[in-house]
Every structure is written in C-alpha cells, then in structure tokens.
Short mmCIF file of C-alpha atoms and ligand atoms in Angstrom, two decimals:
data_model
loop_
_atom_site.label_atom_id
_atom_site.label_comp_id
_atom_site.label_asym_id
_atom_site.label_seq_id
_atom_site.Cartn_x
_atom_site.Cartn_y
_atom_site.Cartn_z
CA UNK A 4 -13.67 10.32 -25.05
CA UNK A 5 -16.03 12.92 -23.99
CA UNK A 6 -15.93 16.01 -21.58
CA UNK A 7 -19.03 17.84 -20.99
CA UNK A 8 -19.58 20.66 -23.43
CA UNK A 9 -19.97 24.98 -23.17
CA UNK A 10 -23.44 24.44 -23.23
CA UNK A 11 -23.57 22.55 -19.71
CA UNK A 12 -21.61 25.59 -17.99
CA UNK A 13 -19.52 28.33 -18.35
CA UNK A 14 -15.35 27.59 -19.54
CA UNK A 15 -13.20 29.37 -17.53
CA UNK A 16 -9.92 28.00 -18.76
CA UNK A 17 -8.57 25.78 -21.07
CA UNK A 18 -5.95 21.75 -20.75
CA UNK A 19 -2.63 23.82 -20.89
CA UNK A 20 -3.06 26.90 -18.74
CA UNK A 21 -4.86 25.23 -16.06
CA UNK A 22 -1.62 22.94 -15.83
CA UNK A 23 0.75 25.54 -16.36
CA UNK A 24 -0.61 27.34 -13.39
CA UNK A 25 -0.90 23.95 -11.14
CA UNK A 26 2.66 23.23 -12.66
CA UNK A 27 3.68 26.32 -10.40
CA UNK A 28 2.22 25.81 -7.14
CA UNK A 29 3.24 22.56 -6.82
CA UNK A 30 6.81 23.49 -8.09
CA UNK A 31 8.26 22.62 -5.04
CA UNK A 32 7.56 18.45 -5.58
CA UNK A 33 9.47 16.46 -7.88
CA UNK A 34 6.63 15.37 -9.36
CA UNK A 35 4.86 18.35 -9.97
CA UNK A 36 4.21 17.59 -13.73
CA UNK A 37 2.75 14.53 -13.20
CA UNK A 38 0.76 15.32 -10.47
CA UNK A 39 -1.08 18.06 -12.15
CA UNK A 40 -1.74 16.00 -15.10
CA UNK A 41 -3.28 13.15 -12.66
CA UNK A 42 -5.25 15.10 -10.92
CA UNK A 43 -6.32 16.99 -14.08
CA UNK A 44 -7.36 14.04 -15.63
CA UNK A 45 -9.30 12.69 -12.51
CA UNK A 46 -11.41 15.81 -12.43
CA UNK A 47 -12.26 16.04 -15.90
CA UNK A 48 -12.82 11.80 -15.88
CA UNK A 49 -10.06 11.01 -19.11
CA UNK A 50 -6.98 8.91 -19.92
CA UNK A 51 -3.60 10.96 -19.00
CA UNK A 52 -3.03 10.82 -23.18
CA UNK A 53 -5.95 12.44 -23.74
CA UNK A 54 -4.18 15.83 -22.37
CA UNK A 55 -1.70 15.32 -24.56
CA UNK A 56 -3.41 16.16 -27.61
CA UNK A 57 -6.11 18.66 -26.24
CA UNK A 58 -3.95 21.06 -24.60
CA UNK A 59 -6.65 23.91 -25.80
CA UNK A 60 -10.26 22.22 -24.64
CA UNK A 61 -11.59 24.63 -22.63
CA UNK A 62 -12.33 23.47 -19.01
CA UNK A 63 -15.20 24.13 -17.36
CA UNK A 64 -15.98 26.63 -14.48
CA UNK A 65 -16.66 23.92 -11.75
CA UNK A 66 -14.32 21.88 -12.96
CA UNK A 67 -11.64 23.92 -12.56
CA UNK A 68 -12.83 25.02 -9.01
CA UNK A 69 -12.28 21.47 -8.39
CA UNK A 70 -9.05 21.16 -9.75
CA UNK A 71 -7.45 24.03 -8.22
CA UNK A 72 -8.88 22.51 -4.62
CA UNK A 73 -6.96 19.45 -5.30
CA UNK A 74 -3.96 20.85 -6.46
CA UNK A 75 -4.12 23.00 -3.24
CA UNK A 76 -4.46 20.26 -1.18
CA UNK A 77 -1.62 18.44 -3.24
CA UNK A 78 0.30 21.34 -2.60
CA UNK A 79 -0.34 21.14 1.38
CA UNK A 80 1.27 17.73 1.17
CA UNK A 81 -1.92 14.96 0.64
CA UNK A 82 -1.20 11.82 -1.38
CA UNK A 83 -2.23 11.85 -4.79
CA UNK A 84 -3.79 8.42 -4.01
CA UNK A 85 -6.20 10.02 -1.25
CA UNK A 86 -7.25 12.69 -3.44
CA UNK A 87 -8.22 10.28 -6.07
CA UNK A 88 -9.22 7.76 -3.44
CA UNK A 89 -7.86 4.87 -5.10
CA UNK A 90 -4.45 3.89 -6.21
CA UNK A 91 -3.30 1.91 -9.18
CA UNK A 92 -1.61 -1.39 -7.43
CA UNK A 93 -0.65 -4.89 -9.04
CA UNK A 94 -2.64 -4.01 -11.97
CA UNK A 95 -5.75 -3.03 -9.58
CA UNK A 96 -7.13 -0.12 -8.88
CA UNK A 97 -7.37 0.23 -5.01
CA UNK A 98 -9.81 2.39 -2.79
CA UNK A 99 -8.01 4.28 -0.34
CA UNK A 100 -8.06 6.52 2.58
CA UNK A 101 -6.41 8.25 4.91
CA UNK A 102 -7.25 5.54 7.26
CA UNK A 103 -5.00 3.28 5.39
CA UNK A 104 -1.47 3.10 3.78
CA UNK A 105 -0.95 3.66 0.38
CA UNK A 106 0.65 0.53 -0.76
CA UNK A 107 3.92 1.18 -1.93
CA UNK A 108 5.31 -0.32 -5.54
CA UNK A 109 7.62 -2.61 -3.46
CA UNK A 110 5.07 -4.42 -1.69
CA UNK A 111 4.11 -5.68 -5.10
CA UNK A 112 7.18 -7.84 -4.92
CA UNK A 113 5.89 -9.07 -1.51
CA UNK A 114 3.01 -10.23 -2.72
CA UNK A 115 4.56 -11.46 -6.42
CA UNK A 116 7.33 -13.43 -3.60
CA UNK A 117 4.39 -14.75 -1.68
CA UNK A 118 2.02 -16.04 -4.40
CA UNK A 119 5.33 -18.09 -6.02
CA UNK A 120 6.27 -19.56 -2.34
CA UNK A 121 3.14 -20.62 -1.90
CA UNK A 122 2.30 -22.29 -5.44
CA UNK A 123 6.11 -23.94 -5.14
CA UNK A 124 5.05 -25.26 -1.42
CA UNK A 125 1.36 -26.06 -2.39
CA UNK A 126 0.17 -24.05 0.92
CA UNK A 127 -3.76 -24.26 1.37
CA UNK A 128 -3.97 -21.50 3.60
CA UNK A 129 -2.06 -18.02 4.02
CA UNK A 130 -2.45 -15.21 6.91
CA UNK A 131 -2.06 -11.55 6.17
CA UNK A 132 -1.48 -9.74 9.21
CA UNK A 133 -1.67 -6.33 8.91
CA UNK A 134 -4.28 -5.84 5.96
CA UNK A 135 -4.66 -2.16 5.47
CA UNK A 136 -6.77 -1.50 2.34
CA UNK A 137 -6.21 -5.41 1.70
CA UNK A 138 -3.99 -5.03 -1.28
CA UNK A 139 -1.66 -7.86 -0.55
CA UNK A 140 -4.29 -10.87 -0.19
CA UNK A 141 -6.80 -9.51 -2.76
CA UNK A 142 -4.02 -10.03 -4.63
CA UNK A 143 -3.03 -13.48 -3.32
CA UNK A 144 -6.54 -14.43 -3.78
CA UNK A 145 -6.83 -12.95 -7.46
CA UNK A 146 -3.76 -15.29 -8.15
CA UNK A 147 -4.39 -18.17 -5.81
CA UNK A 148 -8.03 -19.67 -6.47
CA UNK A 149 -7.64 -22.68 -3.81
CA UNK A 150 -5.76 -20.99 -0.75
CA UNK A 151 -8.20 -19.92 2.06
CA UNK A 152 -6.59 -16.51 3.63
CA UNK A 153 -6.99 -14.68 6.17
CA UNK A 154 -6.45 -11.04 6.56
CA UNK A 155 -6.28 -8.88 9.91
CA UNK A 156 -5.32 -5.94 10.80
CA UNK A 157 -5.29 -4.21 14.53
CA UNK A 158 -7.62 -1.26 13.49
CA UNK A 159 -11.23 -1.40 12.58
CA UNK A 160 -11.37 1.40 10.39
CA UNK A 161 -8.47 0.28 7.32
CA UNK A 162 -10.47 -3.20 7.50
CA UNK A 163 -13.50 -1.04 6.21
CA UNK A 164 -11.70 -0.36 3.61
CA UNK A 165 -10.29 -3.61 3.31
CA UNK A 166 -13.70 -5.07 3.05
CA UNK A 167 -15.06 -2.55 0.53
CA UNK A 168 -12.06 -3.65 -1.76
CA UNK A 169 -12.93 -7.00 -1.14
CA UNK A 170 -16.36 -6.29 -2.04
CA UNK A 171 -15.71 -4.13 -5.38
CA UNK A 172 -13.53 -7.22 -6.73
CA UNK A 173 -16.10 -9.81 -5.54
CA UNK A 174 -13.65 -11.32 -2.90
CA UNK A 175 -15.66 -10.79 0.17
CA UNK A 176 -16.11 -15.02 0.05
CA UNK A 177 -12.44 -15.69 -0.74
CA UNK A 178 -10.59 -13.46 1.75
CA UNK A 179 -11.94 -13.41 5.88
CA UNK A 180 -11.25 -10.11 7.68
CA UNK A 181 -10.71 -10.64 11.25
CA UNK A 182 -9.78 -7.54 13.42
CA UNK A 183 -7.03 -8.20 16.09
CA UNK A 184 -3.69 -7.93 17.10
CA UNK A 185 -0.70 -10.18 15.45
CA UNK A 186 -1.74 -13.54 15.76
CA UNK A 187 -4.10 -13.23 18.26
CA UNK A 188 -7.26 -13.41 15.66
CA UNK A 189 -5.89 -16.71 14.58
CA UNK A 190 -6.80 -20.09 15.58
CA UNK A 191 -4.82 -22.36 14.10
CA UNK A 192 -1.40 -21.74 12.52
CA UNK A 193 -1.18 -21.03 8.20
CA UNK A 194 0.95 -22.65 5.70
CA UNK A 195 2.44 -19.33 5.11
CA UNK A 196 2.08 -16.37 7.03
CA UNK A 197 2.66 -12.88 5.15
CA UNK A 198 2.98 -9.31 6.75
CA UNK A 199 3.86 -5.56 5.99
CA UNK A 200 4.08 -4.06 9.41
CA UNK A 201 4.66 -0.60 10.42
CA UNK A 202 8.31 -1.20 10.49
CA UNK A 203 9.43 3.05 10.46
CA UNK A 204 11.97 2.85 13.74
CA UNK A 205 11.70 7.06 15.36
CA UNK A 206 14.23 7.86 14.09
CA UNK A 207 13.52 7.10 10.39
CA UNK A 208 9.55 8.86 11.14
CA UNK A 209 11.79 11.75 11.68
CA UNK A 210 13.26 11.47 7.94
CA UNK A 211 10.05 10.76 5.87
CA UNK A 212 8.55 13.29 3.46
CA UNK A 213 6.15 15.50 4.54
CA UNK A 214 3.46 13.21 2.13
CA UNK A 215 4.07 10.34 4.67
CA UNK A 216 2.64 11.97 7.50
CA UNK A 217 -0.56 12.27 6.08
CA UNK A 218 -0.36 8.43 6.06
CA UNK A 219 -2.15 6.84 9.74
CA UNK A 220 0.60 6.96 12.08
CA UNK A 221 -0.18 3.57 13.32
CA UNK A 222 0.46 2.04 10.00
CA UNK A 223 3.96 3.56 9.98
CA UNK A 224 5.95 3.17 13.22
CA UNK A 225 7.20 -0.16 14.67
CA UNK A 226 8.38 1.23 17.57
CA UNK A 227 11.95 2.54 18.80
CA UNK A 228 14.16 0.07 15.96
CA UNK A 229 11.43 -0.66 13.84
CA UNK A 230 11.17 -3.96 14.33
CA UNK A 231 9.41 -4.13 17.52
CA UNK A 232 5.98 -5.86 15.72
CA UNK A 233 8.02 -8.54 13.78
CA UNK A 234 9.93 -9.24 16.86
CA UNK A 235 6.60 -9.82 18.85
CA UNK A 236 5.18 -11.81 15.85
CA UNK A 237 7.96 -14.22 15.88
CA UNK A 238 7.59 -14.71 19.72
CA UNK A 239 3.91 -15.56 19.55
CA UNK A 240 5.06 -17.93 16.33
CA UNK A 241 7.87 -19.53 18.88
CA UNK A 242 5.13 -19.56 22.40
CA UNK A 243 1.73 -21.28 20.03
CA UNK A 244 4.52 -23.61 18.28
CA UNK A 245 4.16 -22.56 14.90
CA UNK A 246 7.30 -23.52 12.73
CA UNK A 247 5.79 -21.90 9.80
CA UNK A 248 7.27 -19.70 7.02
CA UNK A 249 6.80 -16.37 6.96
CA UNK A 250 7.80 -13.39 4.08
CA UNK A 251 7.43 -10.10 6.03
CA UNK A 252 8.24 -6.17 4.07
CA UNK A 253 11.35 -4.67 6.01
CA UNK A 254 13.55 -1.90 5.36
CA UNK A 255 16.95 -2.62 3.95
CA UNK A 256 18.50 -1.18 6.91
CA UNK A 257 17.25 -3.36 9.50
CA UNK A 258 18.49 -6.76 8.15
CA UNK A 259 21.23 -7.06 10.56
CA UNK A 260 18.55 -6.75 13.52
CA UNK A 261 16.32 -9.45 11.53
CA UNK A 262 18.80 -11.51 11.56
CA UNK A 263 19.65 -11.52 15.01
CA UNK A 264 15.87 -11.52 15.86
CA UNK A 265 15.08 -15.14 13.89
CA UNK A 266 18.88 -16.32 15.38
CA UNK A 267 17.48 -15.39 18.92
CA UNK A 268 13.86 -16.60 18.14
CA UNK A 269 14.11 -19.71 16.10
CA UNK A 270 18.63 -20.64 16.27
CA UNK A 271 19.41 -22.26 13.54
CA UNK A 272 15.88 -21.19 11.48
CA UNK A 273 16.55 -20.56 7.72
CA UNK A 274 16.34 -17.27 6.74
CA UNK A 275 17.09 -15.83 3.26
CA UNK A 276 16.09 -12.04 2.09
CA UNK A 277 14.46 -11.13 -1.57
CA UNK A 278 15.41 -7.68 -2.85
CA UNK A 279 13.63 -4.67 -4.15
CA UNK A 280 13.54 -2.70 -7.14
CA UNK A 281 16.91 -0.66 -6.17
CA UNK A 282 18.55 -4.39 -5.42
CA UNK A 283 18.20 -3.42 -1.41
CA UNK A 284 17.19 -6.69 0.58
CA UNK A 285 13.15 -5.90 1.04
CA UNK A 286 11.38 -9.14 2.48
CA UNK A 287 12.94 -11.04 4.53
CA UNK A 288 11.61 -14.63 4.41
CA UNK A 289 11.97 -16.86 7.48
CA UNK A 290 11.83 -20.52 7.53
CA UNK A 291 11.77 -22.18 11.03
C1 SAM B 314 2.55 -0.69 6.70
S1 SAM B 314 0.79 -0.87 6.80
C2 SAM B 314 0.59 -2.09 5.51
C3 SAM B 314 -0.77 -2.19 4.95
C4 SAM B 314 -0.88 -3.16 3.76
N1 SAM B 314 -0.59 -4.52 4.16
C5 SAM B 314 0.07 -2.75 2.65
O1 SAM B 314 1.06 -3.45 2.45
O2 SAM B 314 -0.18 -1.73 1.99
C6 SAM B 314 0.64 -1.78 8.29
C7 SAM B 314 -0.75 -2.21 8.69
O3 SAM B 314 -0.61 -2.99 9.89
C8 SAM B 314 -1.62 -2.63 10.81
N2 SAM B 314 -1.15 -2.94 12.17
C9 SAM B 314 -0.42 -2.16 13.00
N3 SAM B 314 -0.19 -2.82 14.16
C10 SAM B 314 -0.76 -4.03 14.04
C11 SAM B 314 -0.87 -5.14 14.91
N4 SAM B 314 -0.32 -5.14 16.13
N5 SAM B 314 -1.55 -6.23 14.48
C12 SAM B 314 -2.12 -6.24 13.25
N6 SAM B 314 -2.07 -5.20 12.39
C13 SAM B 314 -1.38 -4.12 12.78
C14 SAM B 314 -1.87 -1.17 10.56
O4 SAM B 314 -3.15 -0.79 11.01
C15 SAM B 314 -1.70 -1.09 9.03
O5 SAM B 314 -2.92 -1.28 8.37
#
C-alpha cells in the first residue's frame, strides 16, 4: 500500500493529528472515531488498518484540504455513504447519492428473506417496487441466476443510480428498470413481489437524526401512519387479482396496523413477520 510521496507536494500534517483534530469537530456523533478514520482513509485511497500502524505518515497538503472539507461536511450532518458515494451493502459496494436512500443493514435481511422464499417456492419472476440505488434486486439477481426481476421505483433520478449499479456489476441484462408508481409499471403479476417503501409515518420524520434528513424526503415518508404506500399496494394487488406473496420492510411499530391492513385487504390471507437484528418484527410477509 502506497500513498503519494513529499516529493509530489508539500505535507502539511501527519495519520494521527489530522484525526485527532477531526476526532474533535465531529465530537458531537457517536461515531466520531470511526467516521474520521473512514473518511481519512477514503481521501488518502487505503484499507482502515493501514491507519493503524502509520499513525506518523505525513499527509499531504491537498489531501488534507480534502479531508477537513469532508469532515466539515460530516460535521454539518451528510451521510458518510454520500461523501464516499458508495456504501458497503450485502458484501457490495453500492454507488450512492443523495437522490437515493442509503440502504440500511436491515434491509439485508429483506433481501437474505426474499432470495430463501423464493428458492423454497421456485418463483421465476420477482418485482421490486421501490428500487432506490437497486440494492435489493442486484442482490436477488447476484443470488438468483434464473429469476427475471423487475425493479421500479416512482422517481427517475434514484433509477439513474439504480441503473449505473446495475451497470458497474454487469446486471443491466438481468434486472429491468421500469419507472412508475406501485404496480402500475407492471403488466402481469410476479411470483413474489418485494418492497422497502417510505414507511416514516409524520410523526416518526419528526424523531429521525438530523443525518436522515439529508436522505430524499420522498424515499422516507409513507404518509400520516406510515403505511399509506403498502396499504395502496395491497389494494391494487386485491383490484388486478393478484394473490401473490409479498415480503415488504416495515417498522416494528406498525405491525398492529399491518395486520389489520392484510385482515381488511385479503380476510383470512396468511401473514407471518421475520425479525431484525434487535429481534423487532422487520418484514412482514403476506401470503394471500
Ligand atoms: C425507503 S426507499 C428504499 C430504497 C431501496 N429499496 C432500499 O431498500 O434501500 C423507498 C424507495 O421507494 C421509492 N418510492 C416512493 N414512492 C413510490 C411509489 N409510489 N412507487 C414506487 N416507488 C416509490 C422512493 O423513490 C425510494 O427510492
């Protein structure tokens, strides 16, 4: 591992001040530490253990200019993952924006619970609705080499994104992007229909870190409970006819009102919940 030497500019600092300093202005997060080692690490293009043991290298003069504007911008709030532009997600690394969420570690387990309901039920085809940066069906597609899917999403600008992730793991052929609403870009009904809607009620947009509302608001609130978009899903499911399972991200808190949504929807539909890494139900998975 390699940084560029003295000789290609002048060093203005060295590994351990630099942090110390970053350590400081961002000592008002929780992950302060962390964050100034990530960022660090991204600027000067080496492994997080590589600080570890070079807490003297000197850093150069532009690179440190660039370090201390991230860290200020860190400070003011921005997601690590949109000032590195990518995150780390399912064992991929992710471009990102602010026009898209930052997938979350849970969703993992939606897309972990999705792949194994789909190889147990042998579906052929799978619908993402609500795409983002496309995390959940490039990695259905990475583990599912024979299931067409589909991904939407209601804005034009996260399936950019989408498709440049799609592109940079040479998925554009495996996964189709269709911009639209719900299920209006679909034609015919999935095996297995999978979705992380905005599903933030107002009241719970009022609670969210600072970070959060950096994230598109569009991406974020469901509506007045939440679960306005999953509720409207389920009725276009019910009016097209489409008995069809689907495994959709919730929070923990709303799944007394999911209940009572599939009960009013689809009586008698089966309907079980998988839970998250703090053991709070997470995806609720409905089987009409
Ligand atoms: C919570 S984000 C999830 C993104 C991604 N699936 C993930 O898990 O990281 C919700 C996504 O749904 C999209 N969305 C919002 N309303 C929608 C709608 N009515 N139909 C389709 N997509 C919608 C947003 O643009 C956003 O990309």
């Amino acid at each position: 591992m390699t940084i560029r030497s003295h000789s290609q500019g002048a060093a203005l600092s060295s590994v351990d001040p630099a942090l110390a300093d970053a350590r400081q202005q961002l000592s008002s997060s929780r992950t302060a530490a962390l964050d100034a080692q990530v960022l660090l690490c991204h600027v000067l293009g080496v492994p997080r253990s590589w600080l570890f043991a070079h807490g003297d290298a000197p850093i150069l003069e532009e690179q440190h200019r660039a370090f201390r504007a991230l860290v200020s911008r860190r400070a003011e709030g921005e997601p690590v993952a949109y000032l590195r532009g990518f995150v780390e997600w399912f064992g991929l690394d992710l471009l990102v924006s602010p026009a898209v969420l930052v997938p979350r570690p849970e969703t993992e387990l939606l897309a972990e619970h999705a792949i194994a309901y789909a190889v147990r039920n042998e579906s052929r085809s799978v619908a993402e609705i609500g795409t983002g940066c496309g995390a959940i069906s490039i990695a259905m597609a990475s583990r599912l080499p024979n299931v067409e899917i589909v991904a939407t999403d209601v804005d034009a600008e996260a399936l950019k994104v989408a498709a440049t992730n799609l592109q940079r793991f040479g998925m554009s052929e495996r996964v189709r992007l269709v911009p639209g609403s719900l299920l209006s870009p679909l034609a015919s009904p999935p095996d297995l229909l999978v979705a992380n809607l905005p599903y933030l009620s107002r009241a719970m947009m009022m609670e969210v870190s600072p970070e959060v509302l950096h994230e598109p608001r569009g991406a974020l609130l469901g509506g007045e409970t939440g679960v306005e978009l999953y509720q409207e899903m389920l009725r276009q499911m019910h009016d097209r006819g489409w008995r069809i399972p689907a495994m959709l991200e919730i929070d923990p808190r709303q799944r007394a009102a999911l209940c009572k949504l599939v009960e009013t929807v689809f009586p008698g539909a089966g309907l079980g919940f998988e839970q998250d890494y703090g053991s709070l139900d997470r995806i609720a998975v409905i089987e009409p």
